[in-house]
Short mmCIF file of C-alpha atoms in Angstrom, two decimals:
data_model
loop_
_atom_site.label_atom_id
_atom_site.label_comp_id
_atom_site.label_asym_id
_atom_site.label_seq_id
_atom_site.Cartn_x
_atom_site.Cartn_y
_atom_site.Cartn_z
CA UNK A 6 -136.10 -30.76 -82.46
CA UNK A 7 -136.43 -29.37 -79.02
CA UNK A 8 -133.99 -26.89 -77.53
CA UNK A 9 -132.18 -29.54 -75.36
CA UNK A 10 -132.15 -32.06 -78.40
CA UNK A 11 -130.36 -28.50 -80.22
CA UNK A 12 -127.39 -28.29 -77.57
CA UNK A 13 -126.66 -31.52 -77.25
CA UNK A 14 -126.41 -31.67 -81.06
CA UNK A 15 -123.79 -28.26 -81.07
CA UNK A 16 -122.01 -29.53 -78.53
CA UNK A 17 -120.82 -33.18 -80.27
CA UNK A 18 -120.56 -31.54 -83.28
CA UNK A 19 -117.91 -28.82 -81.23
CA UNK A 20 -115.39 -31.48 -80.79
CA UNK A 21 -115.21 -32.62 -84.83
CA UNK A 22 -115.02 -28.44 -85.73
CA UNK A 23 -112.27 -27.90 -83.54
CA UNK A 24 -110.57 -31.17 -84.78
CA UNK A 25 -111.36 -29.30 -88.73
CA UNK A 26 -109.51 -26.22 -87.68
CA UNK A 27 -106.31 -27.94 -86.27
CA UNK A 28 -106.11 -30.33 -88.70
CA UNK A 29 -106.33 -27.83 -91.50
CA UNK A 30 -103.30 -25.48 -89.11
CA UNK A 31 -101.14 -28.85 -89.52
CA UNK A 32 -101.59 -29.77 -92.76
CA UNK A 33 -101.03 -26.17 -94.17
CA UNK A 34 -97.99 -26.14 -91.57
CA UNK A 35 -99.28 -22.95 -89.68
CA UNK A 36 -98.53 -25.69 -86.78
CA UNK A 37 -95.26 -27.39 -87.70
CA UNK A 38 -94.21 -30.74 -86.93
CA UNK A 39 -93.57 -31.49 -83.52
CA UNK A 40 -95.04 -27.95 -82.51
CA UNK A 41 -96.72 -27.90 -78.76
CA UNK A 42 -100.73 -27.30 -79.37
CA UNK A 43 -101.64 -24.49 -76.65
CA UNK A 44 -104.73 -25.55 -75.67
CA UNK A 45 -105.44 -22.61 -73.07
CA UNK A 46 -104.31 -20.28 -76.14
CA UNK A 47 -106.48 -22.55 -79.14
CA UNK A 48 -109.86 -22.46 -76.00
CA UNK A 49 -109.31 -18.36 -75.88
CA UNK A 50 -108.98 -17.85 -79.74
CA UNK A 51 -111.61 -20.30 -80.84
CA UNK A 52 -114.06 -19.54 -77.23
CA UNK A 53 -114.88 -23.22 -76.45
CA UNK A 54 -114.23 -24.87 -73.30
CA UNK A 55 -111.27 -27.42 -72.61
CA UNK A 56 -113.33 -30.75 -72.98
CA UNK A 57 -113.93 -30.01 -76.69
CA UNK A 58 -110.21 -29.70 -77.59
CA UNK A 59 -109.69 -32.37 -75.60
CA UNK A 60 -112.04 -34.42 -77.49
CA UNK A 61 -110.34 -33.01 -80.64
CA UNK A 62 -107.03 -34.04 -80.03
CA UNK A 63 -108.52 -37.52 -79.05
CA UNK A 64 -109.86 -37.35 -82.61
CA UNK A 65 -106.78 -36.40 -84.26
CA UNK A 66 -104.57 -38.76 -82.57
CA UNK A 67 -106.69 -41.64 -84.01
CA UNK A 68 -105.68 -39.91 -87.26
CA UNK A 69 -101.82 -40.05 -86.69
CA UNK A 70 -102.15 -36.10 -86.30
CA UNK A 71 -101.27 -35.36 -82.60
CA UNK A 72 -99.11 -36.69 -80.59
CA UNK A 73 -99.27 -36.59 -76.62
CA UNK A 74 -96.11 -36.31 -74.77
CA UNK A 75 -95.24 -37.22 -71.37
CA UNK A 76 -94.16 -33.69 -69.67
CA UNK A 77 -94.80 -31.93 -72.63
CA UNK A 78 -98.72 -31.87 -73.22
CA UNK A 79 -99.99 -32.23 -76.96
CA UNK A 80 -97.79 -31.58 -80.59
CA UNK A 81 -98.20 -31.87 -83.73
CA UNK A 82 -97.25 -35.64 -84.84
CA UNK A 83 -93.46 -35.18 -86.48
CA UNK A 84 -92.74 -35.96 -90.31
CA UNK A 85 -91.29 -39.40 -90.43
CA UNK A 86 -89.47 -41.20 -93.32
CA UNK A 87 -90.73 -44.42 -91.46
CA UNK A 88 -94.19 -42.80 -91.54
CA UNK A 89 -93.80 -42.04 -94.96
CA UNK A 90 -92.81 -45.40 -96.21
CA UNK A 91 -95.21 -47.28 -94.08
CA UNK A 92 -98.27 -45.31 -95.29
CA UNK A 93 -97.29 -45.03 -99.17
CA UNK A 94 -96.32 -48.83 -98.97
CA UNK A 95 -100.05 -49.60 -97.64
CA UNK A 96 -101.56 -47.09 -100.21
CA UNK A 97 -99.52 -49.26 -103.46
CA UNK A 98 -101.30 -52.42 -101.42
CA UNK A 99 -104.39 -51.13 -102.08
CA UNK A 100 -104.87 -48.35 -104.87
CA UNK A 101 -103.87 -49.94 -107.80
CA UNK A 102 -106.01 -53.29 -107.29
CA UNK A 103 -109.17 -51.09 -106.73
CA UNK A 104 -108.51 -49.45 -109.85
CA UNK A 105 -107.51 -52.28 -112.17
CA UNK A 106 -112.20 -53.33 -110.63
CA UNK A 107 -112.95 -49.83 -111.00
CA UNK A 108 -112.01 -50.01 -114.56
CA UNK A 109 -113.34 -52.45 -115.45
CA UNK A 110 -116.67 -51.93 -113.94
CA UNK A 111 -116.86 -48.11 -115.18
CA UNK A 112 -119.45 -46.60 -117.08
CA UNK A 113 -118.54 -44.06 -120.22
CA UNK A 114 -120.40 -41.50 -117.80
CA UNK A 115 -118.23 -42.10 -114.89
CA UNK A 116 -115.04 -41.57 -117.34
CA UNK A 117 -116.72 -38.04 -118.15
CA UNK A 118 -116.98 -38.00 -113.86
CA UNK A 119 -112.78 -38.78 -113.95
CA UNK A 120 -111.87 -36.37 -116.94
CA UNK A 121 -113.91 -33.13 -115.28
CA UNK A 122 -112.43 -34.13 -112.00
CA UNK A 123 -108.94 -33.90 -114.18
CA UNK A 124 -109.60 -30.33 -115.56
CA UNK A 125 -110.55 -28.66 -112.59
CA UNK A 126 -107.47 -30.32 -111.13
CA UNK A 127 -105.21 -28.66 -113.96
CA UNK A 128 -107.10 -25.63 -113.98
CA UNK A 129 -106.27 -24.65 -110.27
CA UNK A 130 -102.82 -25.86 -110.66
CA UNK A 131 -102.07 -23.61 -113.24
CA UNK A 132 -103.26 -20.96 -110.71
CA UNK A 133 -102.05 -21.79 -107.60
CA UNK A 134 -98.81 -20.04 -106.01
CA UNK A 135 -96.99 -22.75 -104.50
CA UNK A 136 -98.62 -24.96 -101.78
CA UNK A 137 -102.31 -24.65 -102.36
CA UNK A 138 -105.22 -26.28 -100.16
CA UNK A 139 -107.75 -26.29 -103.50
CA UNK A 140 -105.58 -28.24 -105.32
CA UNK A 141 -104.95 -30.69 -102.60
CA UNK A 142 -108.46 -31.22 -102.50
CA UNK A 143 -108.94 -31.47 -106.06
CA UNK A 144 -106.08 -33.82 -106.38
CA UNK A 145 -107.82 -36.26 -103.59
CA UNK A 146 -111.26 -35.92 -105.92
CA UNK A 147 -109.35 -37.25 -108.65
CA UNK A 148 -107.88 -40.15 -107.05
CA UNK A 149 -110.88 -40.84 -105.89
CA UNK A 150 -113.05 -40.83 -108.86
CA UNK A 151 -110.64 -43.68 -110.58
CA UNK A 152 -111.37 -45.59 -107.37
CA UNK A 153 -115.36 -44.75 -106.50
CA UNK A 154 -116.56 -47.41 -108.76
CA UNK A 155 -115.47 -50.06 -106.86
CA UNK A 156 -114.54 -48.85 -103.69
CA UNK A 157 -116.56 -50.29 -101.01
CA UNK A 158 -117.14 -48.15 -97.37
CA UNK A 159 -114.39 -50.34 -95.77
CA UNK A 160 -111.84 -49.58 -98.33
CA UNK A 161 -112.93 -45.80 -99.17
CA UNK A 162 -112.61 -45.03 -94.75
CA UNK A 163 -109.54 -47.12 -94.98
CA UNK A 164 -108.24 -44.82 -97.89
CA UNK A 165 -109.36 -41.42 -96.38
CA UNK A 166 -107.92 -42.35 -93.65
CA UNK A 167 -104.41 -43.19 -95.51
CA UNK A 168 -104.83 -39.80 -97.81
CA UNK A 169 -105.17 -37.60 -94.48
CA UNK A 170 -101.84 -38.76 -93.05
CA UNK A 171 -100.13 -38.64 -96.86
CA UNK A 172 -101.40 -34.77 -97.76
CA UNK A 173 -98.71 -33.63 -94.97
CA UNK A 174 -96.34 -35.60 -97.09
CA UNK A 175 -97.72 -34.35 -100.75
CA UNK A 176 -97.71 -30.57 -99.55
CA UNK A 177 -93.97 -30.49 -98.69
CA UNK A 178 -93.10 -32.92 -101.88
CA UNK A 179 -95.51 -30.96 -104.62
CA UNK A 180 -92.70 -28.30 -105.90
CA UNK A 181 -91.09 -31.67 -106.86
CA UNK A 182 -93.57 -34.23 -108.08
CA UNK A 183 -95.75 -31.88 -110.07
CA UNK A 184 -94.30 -31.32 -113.38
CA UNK A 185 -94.14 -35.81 -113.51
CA UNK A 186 -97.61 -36.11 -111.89
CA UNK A 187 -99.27 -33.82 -113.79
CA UNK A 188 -98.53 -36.10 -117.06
CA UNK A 189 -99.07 -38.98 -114.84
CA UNK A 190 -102.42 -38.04 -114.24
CA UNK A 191 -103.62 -36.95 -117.95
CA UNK A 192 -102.53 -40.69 -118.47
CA UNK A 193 -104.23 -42.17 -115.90
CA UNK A 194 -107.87 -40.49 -117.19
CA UNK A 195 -106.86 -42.29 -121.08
CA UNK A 196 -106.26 -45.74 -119.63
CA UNK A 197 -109.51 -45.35 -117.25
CA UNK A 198 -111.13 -44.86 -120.75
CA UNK A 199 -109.53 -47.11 -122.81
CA UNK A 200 -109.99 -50.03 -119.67
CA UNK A 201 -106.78 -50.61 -119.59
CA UNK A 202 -106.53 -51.72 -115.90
CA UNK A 203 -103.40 -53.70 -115.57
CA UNK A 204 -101.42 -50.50 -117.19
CA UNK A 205 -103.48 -47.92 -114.57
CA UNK A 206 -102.49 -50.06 -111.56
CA UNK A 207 -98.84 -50.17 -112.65
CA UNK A 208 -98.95 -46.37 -113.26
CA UNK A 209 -100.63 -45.44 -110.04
CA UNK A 210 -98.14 -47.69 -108.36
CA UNK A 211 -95.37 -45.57 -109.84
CA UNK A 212 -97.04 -42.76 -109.21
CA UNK A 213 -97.41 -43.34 -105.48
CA UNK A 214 -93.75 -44.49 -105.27
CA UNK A 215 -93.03 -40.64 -106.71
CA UNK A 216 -94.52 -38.58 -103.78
CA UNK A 217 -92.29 -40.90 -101.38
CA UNK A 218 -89.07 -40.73 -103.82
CA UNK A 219 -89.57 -36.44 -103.94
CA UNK A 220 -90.03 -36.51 -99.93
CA UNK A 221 -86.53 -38.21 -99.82
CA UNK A 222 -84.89 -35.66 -102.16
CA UNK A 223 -86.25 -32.92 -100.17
CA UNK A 224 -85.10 -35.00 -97.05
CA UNK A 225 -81.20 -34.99 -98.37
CA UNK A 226 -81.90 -31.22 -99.74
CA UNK A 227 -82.87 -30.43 -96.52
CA UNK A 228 -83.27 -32.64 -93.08
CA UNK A 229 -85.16 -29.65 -91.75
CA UNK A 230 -87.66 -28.69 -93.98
#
């Protein structure tokens, strides 16, 4: 690779690295809902140039992160209940049907795959204090790994895309949902096994409907949490 081939690789890759770092400040709420992104402030602190946050927000905003306001520059996209029901409602179109194939195409191996993918998923919820990024990320490995076996590239981008927008939603909804999901889930990995598909898709149906049921509790709790 020659030294121009070098710099033109680091700089597209600055735009997707900057989009990493806000991303992760909105999901973990260090930029709230609705928030105004400083981009002369986020340029200073992370020591890139404008045109890569710009590019970054770009990226976002094709993820339903960012909003741009007339007058008002870029925010963080607001919670919505609209939102909410819009992307759990596509998420019960699609999830359980993939998983009712993916059991019935999956190896004894792959059920191994789904149980350690379980575990570790206990094992750092018994750990974490409160809202924890690990455990998001070990709950979207699970869900995953009851899909993978017959999740084709459309529907696993169409998915990712859907689980980026709904981990806002699960972080605020987990104090909740947990103690119901976590039994949810240990059920989930003895159906995979068994191959009982029709029952998995009507539990993960249920079990989507339960992150979008606790975000309306927390909603009437609290309108501005």
């Amino acid at each position: 690779m020659t030294r121009k081939d070098s710099t033109d690789q680091e700089i597209r890759s600055t735009p997707t690295i900057v989009a990493e770092g806000l991303r992760k400040e909105i999901l973990d709420g260090t930029i709230g809902p609705g928030e105004r992104i400083n981009v002369r402030k986020l340029g200073q602190r992370l020591n890139v140039s404008y045109i890569p946050i710009r590019e970054a927000v770009r990226l976002l905003e094709a993820e339903g992160f960012v909003e741009t306001k007339p007058n008002v520059g870029a925010t963080a996209a607001g919670i919505s209940l609209v939102e909410l029901e819009d992307v759990y409602d596509l998420r019960r179109m699609i999830e359980p049907v993939i998983a009712k194939r993916a059991v019935e195409r999956m190896s004894d191996e792959h059920v191994m795959v789904v149980r350690q993918a379980l575990r570790e998923l206990e094992e750092l919820e018994a750990i974490a204090s409160g809202i924890d990024t690990n455990v998001i990320v070990a709950h979207r490995r699970f869900h995953w790994e009851l899909l993978a076996p017959a999740a084709a590239p459309l529907v696993e981008r169409t998915l990712r895309g859907l689980w980026r927008i709904s981990e806002r939603y699960v972080r605020r909804t987990r104090g909740i949902a947990l103690p119901v999901a976590v039994a949810q889930h240990a059920e989930m990995v003895e159906l995979a096994a068994r191959r009982e598909g029709d029952t998995l898709a009507d539990l993960l149906n249920d079990h989507l409907h339960l992150t979008a049921s606790a975000l309306k509790i927390l909603y009437d709790r609290d309108p501005a949490a």
